[in-house]
Amino acid sequence: MVEWKNLDTLKAYQELKDTERVNLAEVMSGENGAERVKTYSVPMAEGMVYNYAAKAVDGKVLEALAKLAKEAQLTEKFAALYNGEVINTGEKRLVLHQLTRGQLGDAVVADGVDKRAFYVEQQKKVTEFANKVHAGEITNAAGEKFTTVVQIGIGGSDLGPRAMYLALENWAKKHDTFKMEAKFISNVDPDDAAAVLASIDVAHSLFVLVSKSGTTLETLTNESFVKDALAKAGLDASKHMVAVTSETSPLAKSDAYLAAFFMDDYIGGRYSSTSAVGGAVLSLAFGPEVFDRFLAGAAAEDVLAKKENLLENPAMLDALIGVYERNVLGMGCTAVLPYSQALSRFPAHLQQADMESNGKSVNRFGEPVNYVTGPVIFGEPGTNGQHSFYQLLHQGTDIVPLQFIGFKNNQCGVDVDIQDSTSQQKLCANVVAQMVAFACGKEDENRNKYFAGGRPSSIIVGDQLTPETLGALLSHFENKIMFQGFVWNLNSFDQEGVQLGKVLAKRVLAHDTDGALKAYSELLNI
Ligand SMILES: O=P(O)(O)OC[C@H]1O[C@H](O)[C@H](O)[C@@H](O)[C@@H]1O
């Protein structure tokens, strides 16, 4: 039996707070630093590693973190989750996104259905549909092939799939598996849909309407926007649109779509990239085999998250170091910095995944907690970020823990040698330089040029960003967020904090306003 306890009631948390702080600049200098880089490393799936040499931890801190992981029963709680307990207490739901890519424990039967079999069946339906589209068996009314896929969705029905698409676009082109260009419409700003529609040939476009609830205002508005454009072009919208939703949503039984693929209430939107939500657009864009390889990478990483030994479980270790930084060292933000242009939207996806999951002030029983929880997440790909906000990261008054991601090889296989190094080497040299600069700093008599160092970072390193490594990367962060939620005793799987704004927006549109709501409405001419 697992016991759900607040962090500040755990003995190991007290011990962690009493553990001597590590002087990062000192331990990372000289041969000691070299030794840490070689040893403070955990294998991930698909040949990747999680390296935490530049984190402010040592043997004693790691020991305290291992005790905390044990006392917080992280392994047992993960098992409870994948074996189908009601982990989402707020909404009284199971949490099953890992089942979209593998069976980690017992069969989970809910609503009379084996859930793993259900997700596999949905992906099989997506596969058959995508194969028919690629083969020209499902076409537009004129019998011509669809060339473009446009996803309409927002939040979890946009960010993950979009980030994954961008991550694999160049890889698929290089490996001759690029089938259809994908575009995304998410914002209710009419300029978003208008710009996408202006950039495509609607007659050869297939629209994937994605909404788990089937009630999201932005998505339904954009659906109408697109249907309007199709009608104006003399096209039958029902021959150009598929839906991805939950079986209980208002969209599920509509005949307004060519096909419908299902996820369910046990998969949170922000955890839905490996369900039909990501499956439809990614299978259409790159072929179902590529999506299968992405799932295989995620499944392999999920298996590592079951490991009890903290030092062999990269997601759990990353999570606990994050808790140490947040709750003991008092750091409030985390930057995600992929040195990979293909991961340009990955930080945006993690913003939702992390901040919507762990941005909570009450525990899983609805009681206020007396400690800080989820950090603010932001990020941009390197080296671009270096030329914008790294100034604050190096010399600002706040210390921001950094999560670097880097690959030894690029995806396109095109490079040049300029001034004795390739662009890929320059990219990798920069991430190496940054990590050491952040950790070790630099003495200077001129305080303006002085770097204190002691700014912690970790790095995930892979050979190349492929479908498998991308899947593993996604799983790593999903599981990290889950473990942190367990430590903080939160329900990481609901998002009540987004409701109030929606309710007030409806009132504004209905002109049912007073006070500041009315005054702001006038300011914006609504
Ligand atoms: O997929 P949908 O039901 O349309 O939801 C789309 C998004 O909107 C909501 O407001 C939630 O904050 C997100 O978690 C969700 O991913």
Coordinates of C-alpha atoms and ligand atoms in Angstrom, one line a residue:
M1 CA 0.0 0.0 0.0
V2 CA 1.3 3.4 -0.9
E3 CA 0.9 6.3 1.6
W4 CA 0.4 9.8 0.2
K5 CA 2.3 12.2 2.4
N6 CA 3.3 15.8 2.1
L7 CA 7.0 16.4 1.5
D8 CA 7.5 18.3 4.8
T9 CA 6.3 15.4 6.8
L10 CA 9.0 13.1 5.5
K11 CA 12.1 12.4 7.6
A12 CA 14.3 12.2 4.6
Y13 CA 13.4 15.7 3.6
Q14 CA 14.7 17.0 6.9
E15 CA 17.9 15.1 6.4
L16 CA 18.2 16.5 2.9
K17 CA 17.9 20.0 4.3
D18 CA 20.6 19.3 6.8
T19 CA 23.0 17.9 4.3
E20 CA 26.1 20.0 3.6
R21 CA 25.8 22.2 0.5
V22 CA 28.2 21.4 -2.4
N23 CA 30.4 24.2 -3.8
L24 CA 29.8 23.5 -7.5
A25 CA 32.5 25.8 -8.8
E26 CA 35.0 24.1 -6.6
V27 CA 34.0 20.5 -7.3
M28 CA 33.8 21.1 -11.1
S29 CA 37.3 22.6 -11.4
G30 CA 40.4 20.7 -12.4
E31 CA 40.7 16.9 -12.4
N32 CA 37.9 16.5 -9.9
G33 CA 35.6 18.1 -12.5
A34 CA 36.8 15.8 -15.2
E35 CA 36.2 12.8 -12.9
R36 CA 32.6 14.0 -12.2
V37 CA 31.8 14.4 -15.8
K38 CA 32.9 10.8 -16.4
T39 CA 31.1 9.3 -13.5
Y40 CA 28.0 11.4 -12.8
S41 CA 26.1 9.9 -15.7
V42 CA 23.2 7.5 -16.0
P43 CA 22.4 5.5 -19.2
M44 CA 19.0 6.3 -20.8
A45 CA 17.3 4.3 -23.5
E46 CA 18.4 4.4 -27.1
G47 CA 22.1 5.1 -26.3
M48 CA 21.5 8.4 -24.6
V49 CA 22.9 9.5 -21.2
Y50 CA 21.7 11.8 -18.5
N51 CA 24.8 13.6 -17.1
Y52 CA 24.5 15.5 -13.9
A53 CA 28.1 16.3 -13.1
A54 CA 27.4 20.0 -13.1
K55 CA 24.6 19.8 -10.6
A56 CA 25.3 20.9 -7.0
V57 CA 25.2 17.3 -5.6
D58 CA 27.8 14.9 -4.2
G59 CA 27.7 11.5 -2.6
K60 CA 26.0 12.7 0.5
V61 CA 23.3 14.7 -1.3
L62 CA 22.6 11.8 -3.6
E63 CA 22.3 9.5 -0.6
A64 CA 19.8 11.8 1.0
L65 CA 17.9 12.0 -2.3
A66 CA 17.8 8.2 -2.5
K67 CA 16.4 8.0 1.0
L68 CA 13.8 10.6 0.0
A69 CA 12.8 8.6 -3.1
K70 CA 12.4 5.6 -0.9
E71 CA 10.4 7.2 1.8
A72 CA 8.2 9.0 -0.7
Q73 CA 7.6 5.5 -2.3
L74 CA 8.2 6.8 -5.8
T75 CA 8.6 3.4 -7.4
E76 CA 5.5 2.0 -5.7
K77 CA 3.5 5.1 -6.7
F78 CA 4.6 4.7 -10.3
A79 CA 3.5 1.1 -10.1
A80 CA 0.2 2.1 -8.7
L81 CA -0.2 4.5 -11.6
Y82 CA 0.6 2.0 -14.4
N83 CA -1.4 -0.8 -12.7
G84 CA -4.5 1.4 -13.0
E85 CA -5.2 3.0 -9.6
V86 CA -7.1 6.3 -9.5
I87 CA -4.1 8.6 -9.4
N88 CA -5.9 11.7 -10.8
T89 CA -7.8 12.3 -7.5
G90 CA -9.3 15.6 -8.6
E91 CA -11.1 14.1 -11.6
K92 CA -11.3 10.5 -10.2
R93 CA -9.5 9.1 -13.2
L94 CA -6.8 6.6 -13.9
V95 CA -3.6 7.9 -15.6
L96 CA -2.7 5.7 -18.5
H97 CA -0.6 7.5 -21.1
Q98 CA 2.3 5.1 -20.6
L99 CA 0.0 2.3 -21.8
T100 CA -0.1 3.9 -25.3
R101 CA 3.4 2.7 -25.8
G102 CA 3.7 -0.4 -23.6
Q103 CA 2.4 -2.6 -20.8
L104 CA 4.5 -1.8 -17.8
G105 CA 2.6 -3.9 -15.3
D106 CA -0.8 -5.7 -14.9
A107 CA -3.5 -5.5 -17.6
V108 CA -5.6 -2.5 -16.8
V109 CA -9.3 -3.0 -17.4
A110 CA -11.5 0.0 -17.2
D111 CA -15.1 0.6 -18.4
G112 CA -15.0 -3.1 -19.4
V113 CA -12.1 -2.7 -21.8
D114 CA -8.5 -3.7 -21.7
K115 CA -6.9 -0.3 -22.0
R116 CA -3.6 -1.3 -23.6
A117 CA -5.6 -3.2 -26.3
F118 CA -7.8 -0.1 -26.8
Y119 CA -4.9 2.2 -27.4
V120 CA -3.2 -0.3 -29.7
E121 CA -6.5 -0.8 -31.7
Q122 CA -6.8 3.0 -32.1
Q123 CA -3.2 3.2 -33.4
K124 CA -4.0 0.4 -35.8
K125 CA -6.9 2.3 -37.1
V126 CA -4.7 5.4 -37.6
T127 CA -2.1 3.2 -39.4
E128 CA -4.7 1.8 -41.8
F129 CA -6.1 5.2 -42.5
A130 CA -2.7 6.8 -43.0
N131 CA -1.6 4.0 -45.3
K132 CA -4.7 4.5 -47.4
V133 CA -4.1 8.2 -47.7
H134 CA -0.5 7.6 -48.7
A135 CA -1.6 5.0 -51.3
G136 CA -4.2 7.3 -52.8
E137 CA -7.1 5.1 -51.7
I138 CA -8.5 7.9 -49.6
T139 CA -8.5 11.0 -51.6
N140 CA -10.3 14.3 -52.1
A141 CA -13.5 14.5 -54.1
A142 CA -11.6 14.8 -57.4
G143 CA -9.8 11.6 -56.6
E144 CA -6.5 13.4 -56.0
K145 CA -4.0 12.6 -53.2
F146 CA -3.9 14.7 -50.1
T147 CA -0.5 16.4 -49.8
T148 CA -0.9 18.4 -46.6
V149 CA -2.2 17.6 -43.2
V150 CA -3.4 20.4 -40.9
Q151 CA -3.9 19.8 -37.2
I152 CA -6.5 22.0 -35.5
G153 CA -6.2 21.9 -31.7
I154 CA -4.8 23.8 -28.8
G155 CA -2.8 23.1 -25.6
G156 CA -2.1 19.3 -25.3
S157 CA -3.8 18.9 -28.7
D158 CA -1.2 21.1 -30.3
L159 CA 2.0 21.6 -28.5
G160 CA 3.3 18.0 -28.2
P161 CA 2.4 16.9 -31.7
R162 CA 3.7 20.2 -33.1
A163 CA 7.0 19.9 -31.2
M164 CA 7.4 16.2 -32.3
Y165 CA 6.6 17.0 -35.9
L166 CA 9.3 19.7 -36.0
A167 CA 11.7 17.4 -34.3
L168 CA 11.4 14.8 -37.0
E169 CA 10.6 16.8 -40.1
N170 CA 14.2 17.0 -41.4
W171 CA 15.0 13.5 -40.2
A172 CA 12.1 12.1 -42.2
K173 CA 13.1 14.1 -45.3
K174 CA 16.6 12.7 -45.0
H175 CA 15.4 9.1 -44.6
D176 CA 12.8 9.3 -47.4
T177 CA 9.9 8.8 -45.1
F178 CA 8.4 12.3 -45.4
K179 CA 4.9 11.7 -46.7
M180 CA 2.9 14.9 -46.1
E181 CA 3.7 18.4 -44.9
A182 CA 2.0 19.2 -41.6
K183 CA 0.7 22.6 -40.5
F184 CA -0.9 23.6 -37.2
I185 CA -3.7 25.9 -36.3
S186 CA -4.2 26.6 -32.6
N187 CA -4.8 30.2 -31.6
V188 CA -8.2 31.7 -31.7
D189 CA -6.6 34.8 -33.2
P190 CA -8.1 34.7 -36.7
D191 CA -4.7 35.6 -38.1
D192 CA -3.4 32.1 -37.2
A193 CA -6.0 30.2 -39.2
A194 CA -6.0 32.8 -42.0
A195 CA -2.2 32.6 -42.4
V196 CA -2.1 28.8 -42.4
L197 CA -5.0 28.6 -44.9
A198 CA -3.3 31.1 -47.1
S199 CA -0.1 29.0 -47.1
I200 CA -1.8 25.7 -48.2
D201 CA -3.7 24.3 -51.1
V202 CA -7.0 23.5 -49.3
A203 CA -8.2 21.2 -52.1
H204 CA -5.3 18.8 -51.3
S205 CA -5.4 19.3 -47.5
L206 CA -6.6 16.9 -44.9
F207 CA -7.6 18.5 -41.6
V208 CA -7.2 16.7 -38.3
L209 CA -9.5 18.2 -35.7
V210 CA -8.1 17.3 -32.2
S211 CA -9.9 17.9 -29.0
K212 CA -10.1 15.4 -26.2
S213 CA -13.1 17.2 -24.7
G214 CA -14.6 18.2 -27.9
T215 CA -15.7 21.5 -26.3
T216 CA -12.7 23.7 -26.4
L217 CA -13.8 27.1 -27.7
E218 CA -10.6 27.9 -29.7
T219 CA -10.6 24.6 -31.5
L220 CA -14.3 24.6 -32.4
T221 CA -14.0 28.2 -33.6
N222 CA -11.1 27.2 -35.8
E223 CA -13.0 24.2 -37.1
S224 CA -15.8 26.6 -38.3
F225 CA -13.1 28.9 -39.7
V226 CA -11.7 26.0 -41.8
K227 CA -15.1 24.7 -42.8
D228 CA -16.0 28.1 -44.0
A229 CA -12.9 28.3 -46.1
L230 CA -13.5 24.8 -47.5
A231 CA -17.1 25.8 -48.4
K232 CA -15.9 28.9 -50.1
A233 CA -13.6 26.8 -52.2
G234 CA -16.5 24.6 -53.2
L235 CA -15.3 21.6 -51.1
D236 CA -17.2 19.2 -48.9
A237 CA -15.7 19.6 -45.4
S238 CA -16.7 16.2 -44.3
K239 CA -14.4 14.7 -47.0
H240 CA -11.4 16.7 -45.8
M241 CA -11.6 16.3 -42.0
V242 CA -10.9 13.6 -39.4
A243 CA -11.4 13.9 -35.7
V244 CA -9.3 12.8 -32.7
T245 CA -11.3 12.9 -29.5
S246 CA -12.5 10.9 -26.6
E247 CA -15.4 8.5 -27.2
T248 CA -17.6 10.5 -24.8
S249 CA -17.0 13.9 -26.4
P250 CA -19.7 15.6 -28.6
L251 CA -17.4 15.1 -31.6
A252 CA -17.3 11.4 -31.3
K253 CA -20.5 10.4 -33.0
S254 CA -20.6 13.1 -35.7
D255 CA -20.7 12.1 -39.4
A256 CA -19.0 15.4 -40.2
Y257 CA -15.7 13.6 -40.4
L258 CA -14.1 11.0 -42.8
A259 CA -12.9 9.1 -39.7
A260 CA -12.6 9.4 -36.0
F261 CA -9.8 8.1 -33.7
F262 CA -10.1 7.9 -30.0
M263 CA -8.2 8.5 -26.8
D264 CA -9.9 8.7 -23.5
D265 CA -10.2 10.5 -20.2
Y266 CA -7.3 8.5 -18.7
I267 CA -4.8 10.4 -20.9
G268 CA -4.2 14.1 -20.0
G269 CA -4.0 16.4 -23.0
R270 CA -0.4 17.3 -22.2
Y271 CA 0.5 13.6 -22.0
S272 CA -1.3 12.7 -25.3
S273 CA 1.6 12.9 -27.9
T274 CA 1.9 9.1 -27.9
S275 CA -1.9 8.5 -28.2
A276 CA -4.0 9.1 -31.4
V277 CA -3.5 12.8 -30.7
G278 CA 0.1 12.6 -31.9
G279 CA -0.4 9.4 -33.8
A280 CA -2.7 10.8 -36.5
V281 CA -0.7 13.8 -37.6
L282 CA 2.7 12.1 -37.2
S283 CA 1.6 8.9 -39.0
L284 CA 0.2 11.0 -41.8
A285 CA 3.3 13.2 -42.0
F286 CA 6.0 10.5 -41.7
G287 CA 4.3 7.1 -42.0
P288 CA 3.1 4.9 -39.2
E289 CA 6.4 3.0 -39.0
V290 CA 8.1 6.2 -37.9
F291 CA 5.4 6.8 -35.2
D292 CA 5.9 3.2 -34.1
R293 CA 9.6 3.8 -33.7
F294 CA 8.9 6.9 -31.6
L295 CA 6.6 4.8 -29.4
A296 CA 9.3 2.2 -29.0
G297 CA 11.8 4.8 -27.8
A298 CA 9.2 6.1 -25.2
A299 CA 8.5 2.5 -24.1
A300 CA 12.2 1.8 -23.6
E301 CA 12.6 4.9 -21.4
D302 CA 9.5 4.1 -19.4
V303 CA 11.0 0.8 -18.4
L304 CA 14.0 2.6 -16.9
A305 CA 11.6 4.7 -14.8
K306 CA 10.6 1.5 -13.0
K307 CA 14.1 1.0 -11.6
E308 CA 14.3 1.3 -7.8
N309 CA 17.9 2.3 -7.7
L310 CA 17.9 6.1 -8.0
L311 CA 21.3 6.2 -9.7
E312 CA 19.9 3.9 -12.5
N313 CA 16.7 5.8 -13.0
P314 CA 17.4 9.0 -15.0
A315 CA 13.9 10.4 -14.8
M316 CA 13.7 9.9 -11.0
L317 CA 17.2 11.3 -10.4
D318 CA 16.4 14.3 -12.6
A319 CA 13.2 14.8 -10.6
L320 CA 14.8 14.6 -7.2
I321 CA 17.7 16.9 -8.1
G322 CA 15.0 19.3 -9.3
V323 CA 13.2 19.0 -5.9
Y324 CA 16.5 19.6 -4.1
E325 CA 17.1 22.8 -6.2
R326 CA 13.5 24.0 -5.7
N327 CA 12.8 23.2 -2.1
V328 CA 16.2 23.2 -0.4
L329 CA 18.3 25.6 -2.6
G330 CA 15.3 27.9 -3.3
M331 CA 15.6 28.1 -7.1
G332 CA 12.3 29.1 -8.8
C333 CA 12.8 28.5 -12.5
T334 CA 14.2 25.9 -14.8
A335 CA 15.4 26.6 -18.3
V336 CA 15.3 23.8 -21.0
L337 CA 18.0 24.4 -23.6
P338 CA 18.2 22.0 -26.4
Y339 CA 21.2 22.4 -28.7
S340 CA 19.2 21.2 -31.6
Q341 CA 17.1 23.4 -33.9
A342 CA 14.7 20.5 -34.5
L343 CA 13.7 20.8 -30.8
S344 CA 12.8 24.4 -31.2
R345 CA 9.2 23.9 -29.8
F346 CA 10.2 21.2 -27.3
P347 CA 10.6 23.8 -24.4
A348 CA 7.1 25.1 -25.2
H349 CA 5.7 21.6 -24.9
L350 CA 7.5 21.1 -21.6
Q351 CA 6.1 24.4 -20.4
Q352 CA 2.6 22.9 -20.6
A353 CA 3.6 19.4 -19.5
D354 CA 5.4 20.7 -16.4
M355 CA 3.6 23.9 -15.4
E356 CA 0.1 22.5 -15.9
S357 CA 0.9 19.4 -14.0
N358 CA 2.8 20.7 -11.0
G359 CA 1.8 24.4 -10.8
K360 CA -0.4 23.7 -7.8
S361 CA -0.7 24.9 -4.2
V362 CA -2.8 22.2 -2.8
N363 CA -2.0 18.5 -2.3
R364 CA -3.8 15.6 -3.9
F365 CA -6.5 15.8 -1.2
G366 CA -7.1 19.5 -1.8
E367 CA -5.2 20.7 1.3
P368 CA -2.8 23.6 1.0
V369 CA 0.9 22.7 1.1
N370 CA 3.6 24.5 3.1
Y371 CA 6.3 24.3 0.5
V372 CA 7.0 25.4 -3.0
T373 CA 6.1 23.2 -5.9
G374 CA 6.5 23.3 -9.7
P375 CA 9.1 25.7 -11.1
V376 CA 8.6 28.2 -14.0
I377 CA 9.8 26.5 -17.2
F378 CA 11.1 28.3 -20.2
G379 CA 13.6 27.7 -22.9
E380 CA 14.9 28.2 -26.4
P381 CA 17.3 26.2 -28.6
G382 CA 21.0 26.9 -28.3
T383 CA 22.9 28.6 -29.6
N384 CA 20.1 31.2 -30.1
G385 CA 19.4 31.6 -26.4
Q386 CA 23.1 32.5 -25.8
H387 CA 22.6 35.7 -27.7
S388 CA 19.5 36.7 -25.8
F389 CA 18.7 35.7 -22.2
Y390 CA 21.9 33.9 -21.1
Q391 CA 23.2 37.2 -19.7
L392 CA 20.8 36.8 -16.8
L393 CA 21.6 33.1 -16.5
H394 CA 25.3 33.9 -16.1
Q395 CA 25.3 37.1 -14.1
G396 CA 21.7 37.7 -12.9
T397 CA 20.7 37.8 -9.2
D398 CA 18.6 34.6 -9.6
I399 CA 20.2 31.2 -10.1
V400 CA 18.3 29.2 -12.8
P401 CA 19.0 25.5 -13.1
L402 CA 19.5 24.5 -16.7
Q403 CA 18.6 21.4 -18.6
F404 CA 20.7 21.1 -21.7
I405 CA 20.1 18.6 -24.5
G406 CA 22.7 17.8 -27.2
F407 CA 23.4 15.4 -30.0
K408 CA 26.7 14.4 -31.4
N409 CA 25.3 14.3 -35.0
N410 CA 22.9 16.5 -36.9
Q411 CA 19.9 15.2 -38.8
C412 CA 20.3 16.5 -42.3
G413 CA 23.9 15.3 -42.8
V414 CA 24.8 18.6 -44.4
D415 CA 27.6 20.7 -42.9
V416 CA 30.6 22.9 -43.8
D417 CA 34.1 23.3 -42.4
I418 CA 34.7 27.0 -41.7
Q419 CA 37.7 28.1 -39.7
D420 CA 38.8 24.5 -39.0
S421 CA 35.5 23.3 -37.5
T422 CA 32.1 22.2 -38.7
S423 CA 28.9 23.9 -37.7
Q424 CA 28.0 20.7 -35.7
Q425 CA 31.3 21.0 -33.8
K426 CA 30.6 24.7 -33.2
L427 CA 27.2 23.8 -31.8
C428 CA 28.6 21.1 -29.5
A429 CA 31.5 23.3 -28.5
N430 CA 29.1 25.9 -27.4
V431 CA 27.1 23.7 -25.1
V432 CA 30.4 22.3 -23.5
A433 CA 31.6 25.9 -23.0
Q434 CA 28.3 27.0 -21.5
M435 CA 28.2 24.2 -18.9
V436 CA 31.6 24.9 -17.6
A437 CA 31.1 28.6 -17.7
F438 CA 27.9 28.3 -15.6
A439 CA 29.4 25.8 -13.2
C440 CA 32.9 27.3 -12.7
G441 CA 32.6 31.0 -13.4
K442 CA 35.6 33.2 -13.9
E443 CA 37.6 35.5 -11.6
D444 CA 38.0 39.1 -12.6
E445 CA 39.0 42.2 -10.7
N446 CA 36.4 44.1 -12.8
R447 CA 33.1 43.0 -11.1
N448 CA 31.3 43.6 -14.4
K449 CA 33.3 40.9 -16.0
Y450 CA 33.2 38.5 -13.0
F451 CA 31.3 35.2 -13.1
A452 CA 30.5 33.7 -9.7
G453 CA 29.8 30.3 -11.2
G454 CA 27.9 27.8 -9.1
R455 CA 25.0 27.7 -11.6
P456 CA 23.9 24.2 -12.0
S457 CA 23.1 22.3 -15.2
S458 CA 22.6 18.8 -16.5
I459 CA 22.8 17.5 -20.0
I460 CA 21.1 14.7 -21.9
V461 CA 23.3 13.5 -24.7
G462 CA 22.4 11.4 -27.7
D463 CA 24.0 10.3 -30.9
Q464 CA 21.3 11.8 -33.1
L465 CA 17.7 13.0 -32.8
T466 CA 15.7 10.1 -34.3
P467 CA 12.2 8.8 -33.7
E468 CA 13.5 6.6 -31.0
T469 CA 15.6 9.1 -29.1
L470 CA 12.8 11.6 -29.4
G471 CA 10.4 9.1 -27.8
A472 CA 12.9 8.4 -25.0
L473 CA 13.3 12.2 -24.4
L474 CA 9.6 12.8 -24.2
S475 CA 9.1 9.9 -21.8
H476 CA 12.0 11.1 -19.6
F477 CA 10.4 14.5 -19.0
E478 CA 6.9 13.1 -18.6
N479 CA 8.2 10.7 -15.9
K480 CA 10.3 13.4 -14.3
I481 CA 7.2 15.5 -13.9
M482 CA 5.3 12.6 -12.5
F483 CA 8.0 11.8 -9.9
Q484 CA 8.2 15.4 -8.8
G485 CA 4.4 15.5 -8.4
F486 CA 4.6 12.4 -6.2
V487 CA 7.3 14.0 -4.0
W488 CA 5.2 17.2 -3.7
N489 CA 2.1 15.0 -3.1
L490 CA 0.2 16.8 -5.8
N491 CA -2.3 15.6 -8.3
S492 CA -0.3 16.3 -11.4
F493 CA -3.0 15.2 -13.8
D494 CA -5.8 17.8 -13.5
Q495 CA -5.7 21.5 -14.4
E496 CA -8.4 23.4 -12.6
G497 CA -6.3 26.6 -12.8
V498 CA -7.2 27.1 -16.4
Q499 CA -11.0 27.2 -15.7
L500 CA -11.6 30.6 -14.2
G501 CA -10.3 32.5 -17.2
K502 CA -12.5 30.5 -19.5
V503 CA -15.6 31.3 -17.4
L504 CA -14.8 35.0 -17.3
A505 CA -14.1 35.1 -21.1
K506 CA -17.6 33.7 -21.7
R507 CA -19.1 36.5 -19.5
V508 CA -17.2 39.1 -21.4
L509 CA -18.5 37.8 -24.7
A510 CA -22.0 37.7 -23.3
H511 CA -21.6 41.3 -22.1
D512 CA -22.4 40.1 -18.6
T513 CA -19.7 42.3 -16.9
D514 CA -19.1 44.8 -14.2
G515 CA -16.2 46.4 -12.5
A516 CA -12.7 45.7 -13.9
L517 CA -14.1 43.1 -16.3
K518 CA -16.3 45.8 -17.9
A519 CA -13.6 48.4 -17.9
Y520 CA -11.1 46.1 -19.6
S521 CA -13.8 45.0 -22.1
E522 CA -14.2 48.7 -23.0
L523 CA -10.5 49.2 -23.3
L524 CA -10.3 46.3 -25.8
N525 CA -13.4 47.4 -27.6
I526 CA -15.3 44.1 -27.2
Ligands
LIG1 O1 -8.0 18.6 -26.2 P1 -8.9 19.6 -25.6 O2 -10.1 19.0 -24.8 O3 -9.5 20.5 -26.7 O4 -8.1 20.5 -24.6 C1 -7.1 21.4 -25.0 C2 -6.4 22.0 -23.8 O5 -7.3 22.9 -23.2 C3 -7.5 23.0 -21.8 O6 -7.8 24.3 -21.4 C4 -6.4 22.5 -20.9 O7 -5.7 23.5 -20.2 C5 -5.3 21.7 -21.6 O8 -4.8 20.7 -20.7 C6 -5.9 21.0 -22.8 O9 -4.8 20.2 -23.4

